[in-house]
Short mmCIF file of C-alpha atoms and ligand atoms in Angstrom, two decimals:
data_model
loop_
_atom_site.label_atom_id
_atom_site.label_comp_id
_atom_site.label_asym_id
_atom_site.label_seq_id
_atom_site.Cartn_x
_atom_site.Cartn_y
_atom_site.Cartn_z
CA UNK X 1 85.82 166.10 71.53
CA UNK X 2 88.05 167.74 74.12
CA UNK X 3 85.90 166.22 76.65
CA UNK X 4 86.87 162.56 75.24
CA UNK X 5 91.12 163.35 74.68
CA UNK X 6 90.78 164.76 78.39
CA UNK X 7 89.26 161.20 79.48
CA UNK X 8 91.22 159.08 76.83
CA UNK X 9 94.28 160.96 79.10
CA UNK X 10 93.35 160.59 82.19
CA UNK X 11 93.03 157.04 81.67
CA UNK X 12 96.20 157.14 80.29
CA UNK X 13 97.84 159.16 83.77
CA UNK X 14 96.18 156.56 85.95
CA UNK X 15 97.28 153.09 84.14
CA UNK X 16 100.55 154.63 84.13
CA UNK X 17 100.53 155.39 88.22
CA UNK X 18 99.84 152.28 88.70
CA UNK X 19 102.35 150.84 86.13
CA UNK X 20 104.90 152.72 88.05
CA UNK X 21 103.61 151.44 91.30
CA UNK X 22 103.97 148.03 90.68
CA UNK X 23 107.76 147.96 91.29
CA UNK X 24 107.36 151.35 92.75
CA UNK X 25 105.90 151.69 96.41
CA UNK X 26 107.50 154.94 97.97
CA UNK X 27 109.31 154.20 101.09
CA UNK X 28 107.38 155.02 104.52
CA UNK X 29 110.39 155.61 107.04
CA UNK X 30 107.94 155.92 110.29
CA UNK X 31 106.09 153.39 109.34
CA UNK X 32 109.01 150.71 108.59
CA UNK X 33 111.41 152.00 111.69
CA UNK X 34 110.74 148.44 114.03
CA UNK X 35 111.35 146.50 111.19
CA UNK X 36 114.54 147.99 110.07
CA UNK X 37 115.88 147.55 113.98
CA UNK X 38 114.03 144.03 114.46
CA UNK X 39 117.16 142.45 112.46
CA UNK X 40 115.60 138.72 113.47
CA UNK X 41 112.38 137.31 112.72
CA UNK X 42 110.76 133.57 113.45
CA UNK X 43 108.80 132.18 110.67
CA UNK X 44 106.65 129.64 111.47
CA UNK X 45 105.26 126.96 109.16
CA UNK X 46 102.06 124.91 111.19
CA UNK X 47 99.43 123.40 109.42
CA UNK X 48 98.11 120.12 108.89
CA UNK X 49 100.91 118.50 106.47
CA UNK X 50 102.57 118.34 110.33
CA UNK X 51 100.16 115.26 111.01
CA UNK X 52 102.23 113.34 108.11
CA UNK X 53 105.00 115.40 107.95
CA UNK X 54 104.96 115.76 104.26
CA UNK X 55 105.52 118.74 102.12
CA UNK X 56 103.02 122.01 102.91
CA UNK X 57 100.43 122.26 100.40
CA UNK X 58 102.81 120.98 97.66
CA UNK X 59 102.69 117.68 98.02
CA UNK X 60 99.08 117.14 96.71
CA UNK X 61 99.53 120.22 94.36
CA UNK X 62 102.76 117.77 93.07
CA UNK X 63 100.72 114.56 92.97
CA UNK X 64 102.93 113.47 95.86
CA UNK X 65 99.26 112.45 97.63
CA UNK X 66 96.13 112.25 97.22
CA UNK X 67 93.76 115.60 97.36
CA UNK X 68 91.60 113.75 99.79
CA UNK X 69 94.57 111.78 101.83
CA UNK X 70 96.03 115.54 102.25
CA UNK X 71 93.02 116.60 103.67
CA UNK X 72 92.72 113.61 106.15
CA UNK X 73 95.54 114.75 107.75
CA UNK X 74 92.75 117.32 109.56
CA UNK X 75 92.24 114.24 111.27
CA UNK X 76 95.31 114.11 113.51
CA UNK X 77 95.61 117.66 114.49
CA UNK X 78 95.55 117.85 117.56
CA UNK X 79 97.52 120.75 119.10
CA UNK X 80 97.19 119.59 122.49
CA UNK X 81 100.61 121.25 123.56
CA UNK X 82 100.18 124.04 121.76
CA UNK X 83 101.61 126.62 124.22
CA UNK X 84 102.42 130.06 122.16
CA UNK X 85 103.36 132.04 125.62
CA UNK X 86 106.76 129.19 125.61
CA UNK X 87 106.76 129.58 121.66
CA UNK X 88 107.42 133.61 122.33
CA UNK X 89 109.50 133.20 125.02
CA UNK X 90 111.80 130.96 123.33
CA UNK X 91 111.40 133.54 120.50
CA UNK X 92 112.46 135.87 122.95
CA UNK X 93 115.40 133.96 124.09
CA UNK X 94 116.94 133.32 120.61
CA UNK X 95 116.81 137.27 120.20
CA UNK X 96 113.99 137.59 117.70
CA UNK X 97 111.97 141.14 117.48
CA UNK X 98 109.38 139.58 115.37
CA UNK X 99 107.07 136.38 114.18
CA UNK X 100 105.36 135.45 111.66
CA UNK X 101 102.59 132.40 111.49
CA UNK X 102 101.21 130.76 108.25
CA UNK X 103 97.72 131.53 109.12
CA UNK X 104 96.69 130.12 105.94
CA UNK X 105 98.85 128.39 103.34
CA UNK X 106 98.14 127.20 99.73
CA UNK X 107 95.92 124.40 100.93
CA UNK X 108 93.42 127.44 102.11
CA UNK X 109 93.05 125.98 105.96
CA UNK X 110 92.96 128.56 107.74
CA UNK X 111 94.26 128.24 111.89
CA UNK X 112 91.54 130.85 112.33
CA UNK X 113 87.87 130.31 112.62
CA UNK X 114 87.26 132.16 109.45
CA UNK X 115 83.54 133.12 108.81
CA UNK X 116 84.04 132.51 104.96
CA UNK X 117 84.59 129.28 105.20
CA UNK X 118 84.25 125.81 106.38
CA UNK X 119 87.76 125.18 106.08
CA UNK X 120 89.48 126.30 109.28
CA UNK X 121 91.10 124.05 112.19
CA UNK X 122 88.19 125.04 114.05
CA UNK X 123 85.58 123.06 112.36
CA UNK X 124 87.71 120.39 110.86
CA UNK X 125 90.50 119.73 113.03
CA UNK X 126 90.46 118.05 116.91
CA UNK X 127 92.40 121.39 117.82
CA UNK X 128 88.83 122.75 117.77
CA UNK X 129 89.67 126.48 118.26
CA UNK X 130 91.26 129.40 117.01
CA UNK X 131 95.40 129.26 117.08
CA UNK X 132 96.08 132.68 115.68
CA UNK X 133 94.57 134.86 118.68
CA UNK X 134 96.38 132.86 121.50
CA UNK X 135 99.84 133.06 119.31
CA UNK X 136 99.38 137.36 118.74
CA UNK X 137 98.48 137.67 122.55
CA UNK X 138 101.76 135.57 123.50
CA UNK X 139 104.02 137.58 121.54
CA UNK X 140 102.61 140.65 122.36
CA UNK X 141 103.09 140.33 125.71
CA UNK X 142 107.04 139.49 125.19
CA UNK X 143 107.18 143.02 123.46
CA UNK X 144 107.51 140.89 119.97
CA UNK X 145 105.91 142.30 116.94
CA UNK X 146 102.92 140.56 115.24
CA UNK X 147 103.23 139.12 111.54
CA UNK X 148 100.91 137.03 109.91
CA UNK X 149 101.21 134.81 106.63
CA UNK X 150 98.50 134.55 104.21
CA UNK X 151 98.78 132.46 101.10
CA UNK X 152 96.78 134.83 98.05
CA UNK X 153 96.33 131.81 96.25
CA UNK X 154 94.84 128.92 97.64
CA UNK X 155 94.47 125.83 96.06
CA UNK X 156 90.92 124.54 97.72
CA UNK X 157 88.76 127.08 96.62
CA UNK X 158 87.14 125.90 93.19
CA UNK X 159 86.40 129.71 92.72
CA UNK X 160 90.33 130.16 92.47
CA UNK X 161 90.60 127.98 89.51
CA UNK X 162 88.54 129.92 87.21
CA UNK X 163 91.04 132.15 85.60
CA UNK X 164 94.24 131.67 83.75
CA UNK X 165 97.30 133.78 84.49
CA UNK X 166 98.82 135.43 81.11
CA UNK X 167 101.75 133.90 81.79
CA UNK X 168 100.50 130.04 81.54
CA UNK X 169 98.32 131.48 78.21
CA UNK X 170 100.63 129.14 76.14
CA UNK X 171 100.34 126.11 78.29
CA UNK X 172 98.47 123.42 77.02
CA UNK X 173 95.33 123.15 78.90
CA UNK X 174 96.06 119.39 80.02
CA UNK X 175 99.18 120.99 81.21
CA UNK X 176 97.68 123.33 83.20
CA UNK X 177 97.25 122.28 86.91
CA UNK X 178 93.71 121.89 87.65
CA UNK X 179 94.22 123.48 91.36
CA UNK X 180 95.65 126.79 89.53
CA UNK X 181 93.45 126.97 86.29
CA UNK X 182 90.65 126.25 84.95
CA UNK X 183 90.87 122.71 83.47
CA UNK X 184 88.95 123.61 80.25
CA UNK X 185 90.50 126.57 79.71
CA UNK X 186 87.46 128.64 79.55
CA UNK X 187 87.64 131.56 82.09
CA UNK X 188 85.01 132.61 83.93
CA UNK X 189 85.33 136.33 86.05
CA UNK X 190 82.28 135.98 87.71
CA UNK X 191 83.69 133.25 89.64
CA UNK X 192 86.77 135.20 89.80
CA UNK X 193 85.32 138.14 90.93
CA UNK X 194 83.57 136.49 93.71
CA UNK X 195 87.29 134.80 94.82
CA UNK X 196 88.79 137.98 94.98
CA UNK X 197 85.61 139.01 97.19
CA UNK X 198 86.62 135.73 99.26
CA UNK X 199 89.95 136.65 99.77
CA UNK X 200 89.65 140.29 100.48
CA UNK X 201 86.71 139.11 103.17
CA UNK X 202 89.69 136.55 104.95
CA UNK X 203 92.38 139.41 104.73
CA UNK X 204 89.90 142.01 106.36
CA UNK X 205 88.94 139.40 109.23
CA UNK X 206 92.70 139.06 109.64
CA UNK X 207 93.69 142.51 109.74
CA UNK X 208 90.98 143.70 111.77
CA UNK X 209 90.57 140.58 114.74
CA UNK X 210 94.24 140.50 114.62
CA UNK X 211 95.43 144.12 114.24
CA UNK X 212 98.97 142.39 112.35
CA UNK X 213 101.90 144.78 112.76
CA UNK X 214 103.47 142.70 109.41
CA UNK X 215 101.30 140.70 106.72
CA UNK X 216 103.74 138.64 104.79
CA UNK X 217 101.93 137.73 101.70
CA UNK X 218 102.84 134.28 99.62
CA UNK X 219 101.50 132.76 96.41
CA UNK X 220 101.35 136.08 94.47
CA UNK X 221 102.51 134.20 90.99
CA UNK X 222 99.62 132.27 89.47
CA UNK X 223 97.66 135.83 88.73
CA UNK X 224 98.73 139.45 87.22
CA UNK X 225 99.35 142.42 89.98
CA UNK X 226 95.81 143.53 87.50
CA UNK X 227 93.74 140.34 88.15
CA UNK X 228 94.57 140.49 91.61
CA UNK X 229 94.04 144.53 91.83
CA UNK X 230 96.62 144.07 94.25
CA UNK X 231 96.95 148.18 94.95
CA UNK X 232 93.32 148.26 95.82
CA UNK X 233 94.25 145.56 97.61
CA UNK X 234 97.09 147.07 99.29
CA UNK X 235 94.95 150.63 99.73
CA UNK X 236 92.62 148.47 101.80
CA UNK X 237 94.97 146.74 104.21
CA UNK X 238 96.27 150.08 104.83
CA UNK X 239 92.98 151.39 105.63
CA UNK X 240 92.14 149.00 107.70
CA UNK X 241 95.64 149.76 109.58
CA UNK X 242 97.79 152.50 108.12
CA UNK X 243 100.76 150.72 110.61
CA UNK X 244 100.48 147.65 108.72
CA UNK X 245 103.79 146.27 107.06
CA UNK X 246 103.29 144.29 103.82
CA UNK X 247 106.05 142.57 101.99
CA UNK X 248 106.99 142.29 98.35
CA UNK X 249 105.04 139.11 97.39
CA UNK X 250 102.32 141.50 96.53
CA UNK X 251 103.52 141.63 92.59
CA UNK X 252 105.43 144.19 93.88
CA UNK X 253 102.64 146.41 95.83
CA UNK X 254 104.61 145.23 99.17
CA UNK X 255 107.52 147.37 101.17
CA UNK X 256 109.96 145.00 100.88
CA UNK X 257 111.84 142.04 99.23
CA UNK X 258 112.15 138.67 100.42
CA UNK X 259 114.82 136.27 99.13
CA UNK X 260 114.39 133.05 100.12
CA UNK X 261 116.82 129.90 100.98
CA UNK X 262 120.20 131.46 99.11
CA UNK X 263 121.80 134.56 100.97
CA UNK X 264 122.07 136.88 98.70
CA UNK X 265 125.13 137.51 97.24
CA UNK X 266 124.32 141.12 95.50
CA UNK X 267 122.86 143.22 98.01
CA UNK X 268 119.24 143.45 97.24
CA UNK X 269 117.65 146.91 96.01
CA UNK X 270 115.67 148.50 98.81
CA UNK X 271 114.67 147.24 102.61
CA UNK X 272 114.66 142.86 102.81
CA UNK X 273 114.16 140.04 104.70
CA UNK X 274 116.06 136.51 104.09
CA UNK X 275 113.77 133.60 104.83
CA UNK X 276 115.61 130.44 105.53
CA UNK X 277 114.60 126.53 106.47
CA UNK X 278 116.68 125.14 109.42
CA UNK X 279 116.83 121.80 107.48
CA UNK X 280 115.50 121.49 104.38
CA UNK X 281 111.75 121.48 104.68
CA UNK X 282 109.59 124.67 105.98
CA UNK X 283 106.90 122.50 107.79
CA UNK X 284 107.65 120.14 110.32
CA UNK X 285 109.05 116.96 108.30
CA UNK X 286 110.66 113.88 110.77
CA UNK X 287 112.85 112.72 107.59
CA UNK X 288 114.70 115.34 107.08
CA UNK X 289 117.35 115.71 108.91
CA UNK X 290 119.49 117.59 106.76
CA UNK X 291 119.82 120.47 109.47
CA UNK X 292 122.08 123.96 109.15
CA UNK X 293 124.56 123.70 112.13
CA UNK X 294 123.71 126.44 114.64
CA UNK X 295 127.46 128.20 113.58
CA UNK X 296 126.12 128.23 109.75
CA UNK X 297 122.85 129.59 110.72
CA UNK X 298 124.60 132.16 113.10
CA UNK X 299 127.21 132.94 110.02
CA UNK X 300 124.19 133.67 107.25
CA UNK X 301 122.63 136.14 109.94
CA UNK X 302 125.92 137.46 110.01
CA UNK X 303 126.23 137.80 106.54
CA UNK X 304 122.55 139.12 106.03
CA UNK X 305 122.58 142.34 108.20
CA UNK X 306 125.82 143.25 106.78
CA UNK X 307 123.85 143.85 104.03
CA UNK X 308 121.03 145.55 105.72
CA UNK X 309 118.71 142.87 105.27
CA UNK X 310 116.77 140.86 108.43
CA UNK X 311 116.75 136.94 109.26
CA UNK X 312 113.46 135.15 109.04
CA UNK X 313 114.65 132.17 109.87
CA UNK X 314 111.94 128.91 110.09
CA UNK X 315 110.63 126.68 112.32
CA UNK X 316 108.03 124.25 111.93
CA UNK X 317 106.04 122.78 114.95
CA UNK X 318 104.39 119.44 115.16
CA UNK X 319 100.59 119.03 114.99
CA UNK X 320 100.70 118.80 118.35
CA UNK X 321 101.97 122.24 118.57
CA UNK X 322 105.50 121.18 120.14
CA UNK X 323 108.83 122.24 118.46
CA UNK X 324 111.45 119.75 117.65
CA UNK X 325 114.71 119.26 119.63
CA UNK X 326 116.89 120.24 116.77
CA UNK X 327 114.99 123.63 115.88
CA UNK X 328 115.40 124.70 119.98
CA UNK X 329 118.66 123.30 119.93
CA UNK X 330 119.06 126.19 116.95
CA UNK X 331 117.16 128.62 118.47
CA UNK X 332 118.74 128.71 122.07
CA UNK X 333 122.27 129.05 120.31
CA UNK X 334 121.52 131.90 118.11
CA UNK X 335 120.16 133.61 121.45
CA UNK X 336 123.34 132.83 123.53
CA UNK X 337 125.06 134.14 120.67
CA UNK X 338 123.04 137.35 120.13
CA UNK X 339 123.10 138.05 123.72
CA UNK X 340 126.92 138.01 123.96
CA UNK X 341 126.61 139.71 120.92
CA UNK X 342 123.77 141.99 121.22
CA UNK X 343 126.06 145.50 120.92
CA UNK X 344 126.98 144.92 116.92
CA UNK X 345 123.53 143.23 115.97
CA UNK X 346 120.96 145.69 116.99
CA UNK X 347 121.90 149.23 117.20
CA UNK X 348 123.52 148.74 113.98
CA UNK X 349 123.29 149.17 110.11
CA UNK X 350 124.93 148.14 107.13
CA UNK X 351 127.98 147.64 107.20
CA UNK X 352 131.34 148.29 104.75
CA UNK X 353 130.91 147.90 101.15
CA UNK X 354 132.76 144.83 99.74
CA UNK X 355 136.87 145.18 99.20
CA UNK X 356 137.54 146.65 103.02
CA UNK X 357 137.16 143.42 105.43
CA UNK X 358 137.21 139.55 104.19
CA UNK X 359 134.27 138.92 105.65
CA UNK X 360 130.83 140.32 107.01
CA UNK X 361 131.04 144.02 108.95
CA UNK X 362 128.16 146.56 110.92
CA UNK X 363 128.40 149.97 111.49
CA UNK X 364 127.03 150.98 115.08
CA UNK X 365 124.13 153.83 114.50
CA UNK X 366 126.45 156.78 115.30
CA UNK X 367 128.90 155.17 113.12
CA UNK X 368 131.94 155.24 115.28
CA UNK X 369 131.86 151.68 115.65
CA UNK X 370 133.01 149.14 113.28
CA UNK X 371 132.52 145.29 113.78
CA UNK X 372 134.24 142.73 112.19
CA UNK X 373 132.74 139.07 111.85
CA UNK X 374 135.11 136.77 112.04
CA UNK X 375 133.92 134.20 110.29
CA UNK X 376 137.51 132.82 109.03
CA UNK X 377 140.15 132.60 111.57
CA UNK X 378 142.81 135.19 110.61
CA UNK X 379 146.65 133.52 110.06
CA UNK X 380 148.08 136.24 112.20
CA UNK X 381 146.41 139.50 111.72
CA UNK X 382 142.77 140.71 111.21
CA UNK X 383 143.35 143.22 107.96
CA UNK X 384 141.13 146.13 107.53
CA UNK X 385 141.89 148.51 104.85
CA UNK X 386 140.30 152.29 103.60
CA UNK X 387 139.41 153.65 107.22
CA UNK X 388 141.15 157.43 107.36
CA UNK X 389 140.09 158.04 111.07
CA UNK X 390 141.93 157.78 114.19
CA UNK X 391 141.37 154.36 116.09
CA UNK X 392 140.41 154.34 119.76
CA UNK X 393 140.69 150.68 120.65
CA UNK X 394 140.05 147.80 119.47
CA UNK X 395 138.20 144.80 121.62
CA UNK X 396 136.44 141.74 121.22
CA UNK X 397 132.85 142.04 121.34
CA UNK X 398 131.45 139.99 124.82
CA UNK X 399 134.35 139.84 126.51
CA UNK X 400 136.65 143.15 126.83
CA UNK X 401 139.84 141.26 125.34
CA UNK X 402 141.54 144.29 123.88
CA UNK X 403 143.80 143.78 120.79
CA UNK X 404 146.79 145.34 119.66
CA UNK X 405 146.76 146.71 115.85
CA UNK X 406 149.04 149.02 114.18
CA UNK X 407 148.64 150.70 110.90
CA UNK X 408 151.23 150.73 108.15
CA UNK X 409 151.40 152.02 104.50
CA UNK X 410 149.25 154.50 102.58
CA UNK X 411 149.52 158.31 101.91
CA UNK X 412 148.41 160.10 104.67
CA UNK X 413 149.44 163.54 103.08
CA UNK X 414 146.69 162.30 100.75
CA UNK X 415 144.36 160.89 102.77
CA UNK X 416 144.94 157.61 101.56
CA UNK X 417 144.94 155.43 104.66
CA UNK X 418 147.45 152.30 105.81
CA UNK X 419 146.21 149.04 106.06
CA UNK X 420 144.89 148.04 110.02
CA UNK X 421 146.39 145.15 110.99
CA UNK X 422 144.87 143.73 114.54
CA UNK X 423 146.41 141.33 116.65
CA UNK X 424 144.41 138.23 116.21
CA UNK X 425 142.17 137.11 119.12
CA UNK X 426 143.78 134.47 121.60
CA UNK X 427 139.99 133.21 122.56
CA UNK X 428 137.45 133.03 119.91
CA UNK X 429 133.73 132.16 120.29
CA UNK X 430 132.48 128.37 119.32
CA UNK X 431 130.45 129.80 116.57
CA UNK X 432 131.37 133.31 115.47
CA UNK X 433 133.96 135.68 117.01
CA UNK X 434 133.36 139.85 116.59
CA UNK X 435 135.70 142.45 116.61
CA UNK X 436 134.43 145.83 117.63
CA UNK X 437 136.86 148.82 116.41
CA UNK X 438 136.17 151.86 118.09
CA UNK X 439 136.80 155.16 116.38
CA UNK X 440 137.90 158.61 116.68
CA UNK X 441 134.72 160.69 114.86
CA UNK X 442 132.45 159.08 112.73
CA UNK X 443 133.39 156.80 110.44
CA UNK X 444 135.54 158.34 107.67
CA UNK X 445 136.17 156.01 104.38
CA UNK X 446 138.36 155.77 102.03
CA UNK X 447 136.44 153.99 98.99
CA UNK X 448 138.41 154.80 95.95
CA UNK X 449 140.00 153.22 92.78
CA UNK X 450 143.18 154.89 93.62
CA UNK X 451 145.51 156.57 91.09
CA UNK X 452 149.25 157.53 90.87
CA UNK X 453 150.90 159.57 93.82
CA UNK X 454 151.91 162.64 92.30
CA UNK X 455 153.67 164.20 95.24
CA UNK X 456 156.07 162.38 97.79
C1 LIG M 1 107.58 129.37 98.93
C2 LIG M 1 106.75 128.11 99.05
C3 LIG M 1 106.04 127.98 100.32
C4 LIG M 1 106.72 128.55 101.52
C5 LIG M 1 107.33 129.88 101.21
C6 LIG M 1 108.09 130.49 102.36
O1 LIG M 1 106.84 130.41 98.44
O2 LIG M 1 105.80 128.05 98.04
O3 LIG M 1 105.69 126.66 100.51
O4 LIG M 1 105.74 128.70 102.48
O5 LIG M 1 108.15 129.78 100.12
O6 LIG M 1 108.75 131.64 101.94
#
């Protein structure tokens, strides 16, 4: 009997570890340290919906095109100029520490020559070899980090469709897409089980050809964290390299979050990455046109490491492996930028919490450096409020131009500091002008709700 309540609890223990561990992965400082500096990261969307230029996997999934007209696209991809060594070097140029590659999205065609199955631009595409190997090797050798995007679900496999995800339990079945679930409704977890198999055989070829220093997972949301026994899962990819970095879309197994087209505007809980289009599509897509100007690109990074989080910001090549005008255009701008710029981007961290600046702030690592991102030009004086220490100087960032600033008001007999008013700039940058205060000590703040002066 005591046997049995010992199991029965044990059970118990375990289901609730990994309960806690779905929302729950403890933070691994060593292991996350390049990714917290990296700051910006290219994604890069390349598959076969290049050929048409039509949505990524969606369109078929969204009865946009045929199943079978999707797939002919195989047809026309080419990727005669695919050349990854200029790929990292522009990279390189626009001041990225990291990339990441859809090596397979939802459509399940995978750039590698995957042994599990037929579907790979190797054996169906006139590209005729492996793209994957050739792009980690590039950025490798420009000192870039290595991240690779693998869809979890993927929408050619018949095997995938077998199961139904608790959440869709209450859709009609002829509601129920037949790529995602099975179209009768009946379940089968043999077929499952032997996805899952599948999937954990494309993941292990990718983290062990590849040696990935970042998986960034997609497609997470058709299945429970328990059908897709994503922390064996996640035990395994660590196994097979305990460096490996794995974000969020893991049903929460992952290290980190990833918000996606909207900056945030609460700062997310925990280490994140903001993954952005450059015009409205992720893939490469010759309609759209409806591209971010390089200064509104250049102001969201702003905005995202002042929250701590890191730029992913997308690209997506054509099928013959070439990157549009626009998206270089982009690129090169952000890197003249971050160049001039480089001092309060990446020895940095988070910077003030809201009410101190109007606008997006870093703290240099020793935190004795403020900057400011001007992303407003001030009236007549840059404000900054709550700062107790002693000023140094205060400069713009890329050029030397010191600025005069004065402080005035507050309670210094109670440590409640004046406002800093700084002489506005008299050049600014054509897309985002920085302010870098120097201080006496270590940053000192004055955060507080304030209260009546009781002694004068
Ligand atoms: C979404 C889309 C997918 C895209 C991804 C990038 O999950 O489904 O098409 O690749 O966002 O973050």
């Amino acid at each position: 009997m005591n046997k049995i309540i010992g199991c029965i609890l044990l059970l118990f223990i375990s289901l609730q570890t990994h309960a806690q561990k779905v929302d729950k992965v403890p933070y691994d400082s060593a292991r996350m340290k390049w990714f917290e500096e990296a700051k910006l990261g290219i994604f890069i969307h390349w598959g076969i919906y290049a050929v048409n230029g039509i949505g990524e996997s969606w369109s078929f999934y969204n009865k946009e095109i045929s199943y079978k007209d999707y797939m002919a696209q195989s047809k026309g991809f080419t990727a005669s100029k695919y050349n990854p060594e200029e790929w990292a070097k522009l990279f390189k140029e626009a001041g990225a520490n990291y990339a990441v590659l859809t090596t397979k999205h939802h459509d399940g065609v995978a750039l590698w020559n995957t042994k599990q199955s037929e579907l790979n631009v190797v054996k169906q595409t006139p590209a005729k070899r492996d793209l994957v190997g050739p792009y980690c090797e590039a950025l490798r050798k420009q000192g870039l980090k290595v991240g690779l995007y693998f869809s979890h679900l993927d929408w050619s496999q018949p095997d995938y469709a077998s199961v139904t995800s608790p959440g869709e339990i209450n859709t009609p079945t002829e509601k129920r897409n037949p790529f995602s679930y099975p179209p009768q409704g009946k379940d089968d977890t043999v077929r499952w089980n032997k996805f899952l198999n599948f999937h954990r055989s494309q993941l292990k070829e990718l983290s062990l050809q590849y040696k990935p220093d970042l998986l960034w997972f997609d497609g997470d949301w058709e299945r429970s964290a328990a059908q897709w026994r994503m922390w064996e899962l996640r035990d395994s990819l660590l196994k097979w390299d305990p460096k490996v970095i794995l974000n969020a879309r893991m049903q929460g197994y992952g290290d980190y979050l990833t918000p996606e087209q909207g900056v945030p505007i609460v700062k997310p809980g925990g280490m994140w990455e903001f993954c952005v289009t450059t015009n409205d599509s992720w893939g490469y897509q010759p309609k759209d046109r409806n591209f971010k100007t390089p200064r509104q690109i250049i102001n969201m990074f702003a905005e995202t490491i002042s929250m701590g989080g890191n730029l992913l910001l997308d690209i997506g090549p054509k099928a013959d492996g070439t990157i549009e005008d626009e998206q270089v255009k982009i690129l090169k701008e952000l890197g003249r930028w971050n160049k001039k710029h480089a001092e309060a981007v990446y020895p940095t961290v988070a910077g003030l919490p809201f009410g101190h600046f109007y606008g997006p702030t870093t703290i240099s690592n020793d935190s004795t450096v403020i900057y400011l991102f001007l992303i407003a030009q001030p009236w007549d004086n840059i404000t900054l409020k709550g700062i107790r220490n002693k000023v140094k100087s205060i400069r713009v960032v890329g050029t030397g131009d010191t600025l005069a600033y004065y402080k005035n008001g507050g309670a210094s007999w109670l440590n409640i500091p004046g406002v800093l008013y700084i002489s506005k700039p008299t050049k600014y940058d054509e897309n985002l002008t920085v302010v870098a205060v120097d201080l006496e000590g270590k940053l000192d703040l004055y955060h507080d709700a304030g209260g009546a002066v009781e002694k004068n």
